[in-house]
PDB file of C-alpha atoms in Angstrom:
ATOM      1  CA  UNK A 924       0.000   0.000   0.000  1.00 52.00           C
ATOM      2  CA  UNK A 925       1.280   3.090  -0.625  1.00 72.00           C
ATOM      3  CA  UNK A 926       1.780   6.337   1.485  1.00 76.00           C
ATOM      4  CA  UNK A 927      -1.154   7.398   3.423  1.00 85.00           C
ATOM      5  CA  UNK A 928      -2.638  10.470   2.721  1.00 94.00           C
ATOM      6  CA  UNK A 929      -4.532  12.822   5.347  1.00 95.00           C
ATOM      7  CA  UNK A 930      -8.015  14.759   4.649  1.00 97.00           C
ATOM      8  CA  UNK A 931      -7.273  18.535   5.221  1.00 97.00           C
ATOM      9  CA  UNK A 932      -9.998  18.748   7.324  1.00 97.00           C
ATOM     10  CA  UNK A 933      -8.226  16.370   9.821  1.00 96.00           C
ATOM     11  CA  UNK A 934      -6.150  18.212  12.160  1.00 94.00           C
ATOM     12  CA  UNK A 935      -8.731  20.886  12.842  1.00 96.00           C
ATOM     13  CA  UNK A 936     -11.253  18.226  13.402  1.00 96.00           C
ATOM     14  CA  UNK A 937      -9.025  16.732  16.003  1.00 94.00           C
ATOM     15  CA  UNK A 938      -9.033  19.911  17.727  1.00 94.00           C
ATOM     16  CA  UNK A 939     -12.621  20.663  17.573  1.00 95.00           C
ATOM     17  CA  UNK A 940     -12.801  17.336  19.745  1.00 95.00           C
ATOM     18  CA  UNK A 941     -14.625  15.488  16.540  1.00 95.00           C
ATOM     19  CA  UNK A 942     -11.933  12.444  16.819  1.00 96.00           C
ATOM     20  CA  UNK A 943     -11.267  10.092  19.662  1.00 94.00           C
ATOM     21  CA  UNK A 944      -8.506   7.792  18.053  1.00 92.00           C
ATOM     22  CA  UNK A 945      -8.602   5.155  20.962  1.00 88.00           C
ATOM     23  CA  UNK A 946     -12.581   5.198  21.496  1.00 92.00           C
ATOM     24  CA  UNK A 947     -14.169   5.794  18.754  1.00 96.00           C
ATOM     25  CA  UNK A 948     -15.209   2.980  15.799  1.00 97.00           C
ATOM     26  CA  UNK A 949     -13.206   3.280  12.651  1.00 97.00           C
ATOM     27  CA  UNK A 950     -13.956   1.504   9.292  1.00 97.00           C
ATOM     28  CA  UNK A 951     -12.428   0.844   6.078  1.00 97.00           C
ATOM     29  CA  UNK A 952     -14.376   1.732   3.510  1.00 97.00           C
ATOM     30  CA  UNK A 953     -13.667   1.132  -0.401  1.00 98.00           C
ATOM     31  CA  UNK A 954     -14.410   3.505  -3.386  1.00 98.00           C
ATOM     32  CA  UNK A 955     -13.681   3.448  -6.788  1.00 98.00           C
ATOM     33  CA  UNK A 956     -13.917   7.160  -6.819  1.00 98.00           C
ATOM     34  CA  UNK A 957     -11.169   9.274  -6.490  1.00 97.00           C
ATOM     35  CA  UNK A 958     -11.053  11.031  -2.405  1.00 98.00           C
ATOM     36  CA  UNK A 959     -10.054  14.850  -2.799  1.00 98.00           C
ATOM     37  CA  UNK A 960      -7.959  15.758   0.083  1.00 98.00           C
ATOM     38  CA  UNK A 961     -10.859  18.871   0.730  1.00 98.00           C
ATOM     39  CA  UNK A 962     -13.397  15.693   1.349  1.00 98.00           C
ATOM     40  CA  UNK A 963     -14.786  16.439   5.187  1.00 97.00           C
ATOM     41  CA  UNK A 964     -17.006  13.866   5.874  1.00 98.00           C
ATOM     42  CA  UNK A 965     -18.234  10.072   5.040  1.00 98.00           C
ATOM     43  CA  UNK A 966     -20.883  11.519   2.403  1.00 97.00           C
ATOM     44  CA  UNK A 967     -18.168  13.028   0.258  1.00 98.00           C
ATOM     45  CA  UNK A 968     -17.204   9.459  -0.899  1.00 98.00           C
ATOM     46  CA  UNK A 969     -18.618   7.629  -3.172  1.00 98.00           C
ATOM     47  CA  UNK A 970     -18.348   4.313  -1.635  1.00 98.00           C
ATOM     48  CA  UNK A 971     -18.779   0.601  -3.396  1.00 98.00           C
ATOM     49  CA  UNK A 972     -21.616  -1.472  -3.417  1.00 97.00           C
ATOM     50  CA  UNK A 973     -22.134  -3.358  -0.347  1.00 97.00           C
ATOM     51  CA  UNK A 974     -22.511  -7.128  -0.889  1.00 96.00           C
ATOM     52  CA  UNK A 975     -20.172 -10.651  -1.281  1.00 96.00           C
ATOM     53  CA  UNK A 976     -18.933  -9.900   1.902  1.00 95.00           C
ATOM     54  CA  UNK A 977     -18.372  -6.507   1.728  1.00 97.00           C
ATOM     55  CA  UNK A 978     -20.583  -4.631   4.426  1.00 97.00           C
ATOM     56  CA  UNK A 979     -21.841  -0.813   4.242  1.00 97.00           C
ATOM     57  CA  UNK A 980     -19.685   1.563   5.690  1.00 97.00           C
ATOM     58  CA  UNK A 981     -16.669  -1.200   5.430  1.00 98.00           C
ATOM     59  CA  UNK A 982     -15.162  -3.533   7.813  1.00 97.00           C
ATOM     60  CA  UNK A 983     -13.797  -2.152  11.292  1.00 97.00           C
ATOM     61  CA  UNK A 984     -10.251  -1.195  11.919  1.00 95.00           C
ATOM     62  CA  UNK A 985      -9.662  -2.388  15.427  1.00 93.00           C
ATOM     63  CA  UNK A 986      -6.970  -0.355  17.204  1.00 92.00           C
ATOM     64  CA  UNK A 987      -3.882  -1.897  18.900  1.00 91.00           C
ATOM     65  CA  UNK A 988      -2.528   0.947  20.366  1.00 91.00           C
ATOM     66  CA  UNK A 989      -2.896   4.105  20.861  1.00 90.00           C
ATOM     67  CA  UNK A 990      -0.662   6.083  22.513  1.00 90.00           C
ATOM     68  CA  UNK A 991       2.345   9.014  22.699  1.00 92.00           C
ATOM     69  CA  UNK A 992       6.114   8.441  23.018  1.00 92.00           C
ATOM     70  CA  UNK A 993       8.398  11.626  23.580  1.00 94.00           C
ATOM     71  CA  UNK A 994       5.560  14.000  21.956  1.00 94.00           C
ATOM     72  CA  UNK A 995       4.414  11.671  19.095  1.00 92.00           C
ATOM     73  CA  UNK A 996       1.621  10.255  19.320  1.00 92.00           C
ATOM     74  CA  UNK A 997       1.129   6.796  16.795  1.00 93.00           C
ATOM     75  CA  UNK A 998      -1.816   5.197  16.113  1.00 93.00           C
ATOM     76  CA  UNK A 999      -1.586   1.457  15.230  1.00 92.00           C
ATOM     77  CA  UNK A1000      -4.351  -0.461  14.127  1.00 92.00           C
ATOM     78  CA  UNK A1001      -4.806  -4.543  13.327  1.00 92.00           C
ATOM     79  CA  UNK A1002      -4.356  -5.559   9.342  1.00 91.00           C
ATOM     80  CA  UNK A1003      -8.307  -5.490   7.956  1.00 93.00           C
ATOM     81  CA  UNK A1004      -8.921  -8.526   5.917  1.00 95.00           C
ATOM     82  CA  UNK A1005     -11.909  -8.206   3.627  1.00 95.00           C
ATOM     83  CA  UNK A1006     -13.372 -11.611   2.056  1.00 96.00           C
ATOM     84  CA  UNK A1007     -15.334 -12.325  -1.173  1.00 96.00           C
ATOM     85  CA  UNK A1008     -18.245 -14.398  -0.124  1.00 95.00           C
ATOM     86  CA  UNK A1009     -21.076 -15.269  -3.303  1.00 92.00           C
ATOM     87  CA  UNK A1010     -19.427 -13.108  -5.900  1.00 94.00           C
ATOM     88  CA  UNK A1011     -17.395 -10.594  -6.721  1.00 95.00           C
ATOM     89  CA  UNK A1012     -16.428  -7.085  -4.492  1.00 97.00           C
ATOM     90  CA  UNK A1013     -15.300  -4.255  -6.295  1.00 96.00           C
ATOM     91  CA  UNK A1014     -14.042  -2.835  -8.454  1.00 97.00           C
ATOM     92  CA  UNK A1015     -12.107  -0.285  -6.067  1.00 97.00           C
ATOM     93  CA  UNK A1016      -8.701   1.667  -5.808  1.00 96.00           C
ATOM     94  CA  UNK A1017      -8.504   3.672  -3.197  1.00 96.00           C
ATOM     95  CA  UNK A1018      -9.384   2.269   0.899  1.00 96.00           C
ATOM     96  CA  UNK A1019     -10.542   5.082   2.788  1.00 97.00           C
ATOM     97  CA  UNK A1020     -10.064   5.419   6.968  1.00 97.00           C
ATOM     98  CA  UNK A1021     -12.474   7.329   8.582  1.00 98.00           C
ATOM     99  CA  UNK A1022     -14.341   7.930  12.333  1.00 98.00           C
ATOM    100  CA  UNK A1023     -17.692   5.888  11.727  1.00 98.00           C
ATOM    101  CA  UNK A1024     -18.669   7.150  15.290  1.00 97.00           C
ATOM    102  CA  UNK A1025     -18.350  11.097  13.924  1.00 96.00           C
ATOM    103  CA  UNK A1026     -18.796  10.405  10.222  1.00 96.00           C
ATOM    104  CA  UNK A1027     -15.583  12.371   9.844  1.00 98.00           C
ATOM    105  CA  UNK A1028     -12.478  11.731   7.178  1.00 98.00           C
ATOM    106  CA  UNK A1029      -9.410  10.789   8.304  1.00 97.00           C
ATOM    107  CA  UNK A1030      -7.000   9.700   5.282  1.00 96.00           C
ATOM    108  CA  UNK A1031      -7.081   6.887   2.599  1.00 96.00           C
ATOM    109  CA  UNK A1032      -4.252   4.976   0.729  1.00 93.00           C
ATOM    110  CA  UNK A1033      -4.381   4.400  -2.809  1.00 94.00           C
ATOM    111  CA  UNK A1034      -3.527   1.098  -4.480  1.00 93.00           C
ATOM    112  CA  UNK A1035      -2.689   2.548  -8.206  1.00 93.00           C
ATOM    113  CA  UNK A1036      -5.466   0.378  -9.776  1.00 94.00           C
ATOM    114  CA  UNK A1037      -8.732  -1.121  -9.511  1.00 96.00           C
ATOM    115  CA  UNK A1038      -9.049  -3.814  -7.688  1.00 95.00           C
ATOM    116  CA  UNK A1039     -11.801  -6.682  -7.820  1.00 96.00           C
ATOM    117  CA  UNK A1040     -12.170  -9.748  -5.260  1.00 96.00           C
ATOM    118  CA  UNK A1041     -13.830 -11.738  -8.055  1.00 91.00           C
ATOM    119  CA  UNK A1042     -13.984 -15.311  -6.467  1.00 80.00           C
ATOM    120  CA  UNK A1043     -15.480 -16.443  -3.789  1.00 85.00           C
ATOM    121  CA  UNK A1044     -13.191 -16.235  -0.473  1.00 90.00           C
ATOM    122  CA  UNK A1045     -10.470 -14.389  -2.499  1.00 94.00           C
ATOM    123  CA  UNK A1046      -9.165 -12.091   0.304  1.00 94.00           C
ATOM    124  CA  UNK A1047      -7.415  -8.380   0.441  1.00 92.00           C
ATOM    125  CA  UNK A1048      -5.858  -7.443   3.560  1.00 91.00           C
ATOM    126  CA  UNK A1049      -5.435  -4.041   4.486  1.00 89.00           C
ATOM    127  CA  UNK A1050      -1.836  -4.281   5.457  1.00 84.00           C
ATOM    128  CA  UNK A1051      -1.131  -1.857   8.364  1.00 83.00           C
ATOM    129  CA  UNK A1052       2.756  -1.080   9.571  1.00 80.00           C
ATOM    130  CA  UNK A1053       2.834  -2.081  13.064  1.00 79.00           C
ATOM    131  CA  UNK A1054       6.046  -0.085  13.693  1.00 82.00           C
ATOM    132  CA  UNK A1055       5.067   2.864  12.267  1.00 82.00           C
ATOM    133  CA  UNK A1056       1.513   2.884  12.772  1.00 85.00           C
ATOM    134  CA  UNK A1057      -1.811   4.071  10.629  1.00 89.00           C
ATOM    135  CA  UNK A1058      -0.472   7.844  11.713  1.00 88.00           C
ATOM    136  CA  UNK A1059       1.694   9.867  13.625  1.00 88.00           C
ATOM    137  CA  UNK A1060       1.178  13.548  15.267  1.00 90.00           C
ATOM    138  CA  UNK A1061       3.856  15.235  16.133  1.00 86.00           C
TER     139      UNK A1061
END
């Protein structure tokens, strides 16, 4: 997966209290459409067809650890694993984080291509970096 990229709206949302990072739910959720960094909240994207074992809204990122060392605060969540169940899931390029408890954006990642899970139990895991986490604030 490549770098992550942050909404614009996300530090100021952070410090309008809109975000708990260790509370609150967070999803995954896939799009074929392009995310503009201006996108604010969950009904900016355009988000794929639920169905085949994708659900609505996307599957949850549990967090591992949230926490601050020396001023920097990382967020590290568990790898997401999303499952074609029945046919096919997609397609979709770009995997989208955001606060499902606030509706608000976070960041997304984009894979460079579409993607489709065309089989039944072909699997994409959302590969987090446990070292360096979903995100750092410094």
């Amino acid at each position: 997966m490549v770098a992550f990229t942050k909404f614009n709206i996300f530090p100021q949302a952070l410090a309008h209290k809109q975000h708990n990072l260790q509370s609150d739910t967070l999803r995954i959720m896939l799009t074929n459409t392009k995310p503009l960094v201006t996108n604010a909240v969950k009904a900016d994207i355009t988000e794929i067809a639920a169905g085949n074992g994708y659900v609505a809204g996307g599957p949850q990122a549990t967090v591992s650890s949230s926490g601050q060392t020396d001023g920097t605060y990382k967020l590290v969540t568990a790898d997401t694993v999303i499952t074609s169940s029945g046919g096919a899931v997609g397609p979709f390029e770009w995997a989208v984080l955001y606060n499902a408890t606030s509706g608000g954006l976070i960041g997304f990642w984009d894979y460079g291509s579409p993607i489709t899970l065309g089989a039944s139990g072909e699997t994409l895991t959302i590969d987090f970096n446990e070292t360096t986490g979903v995100l750092t604030l410094a």
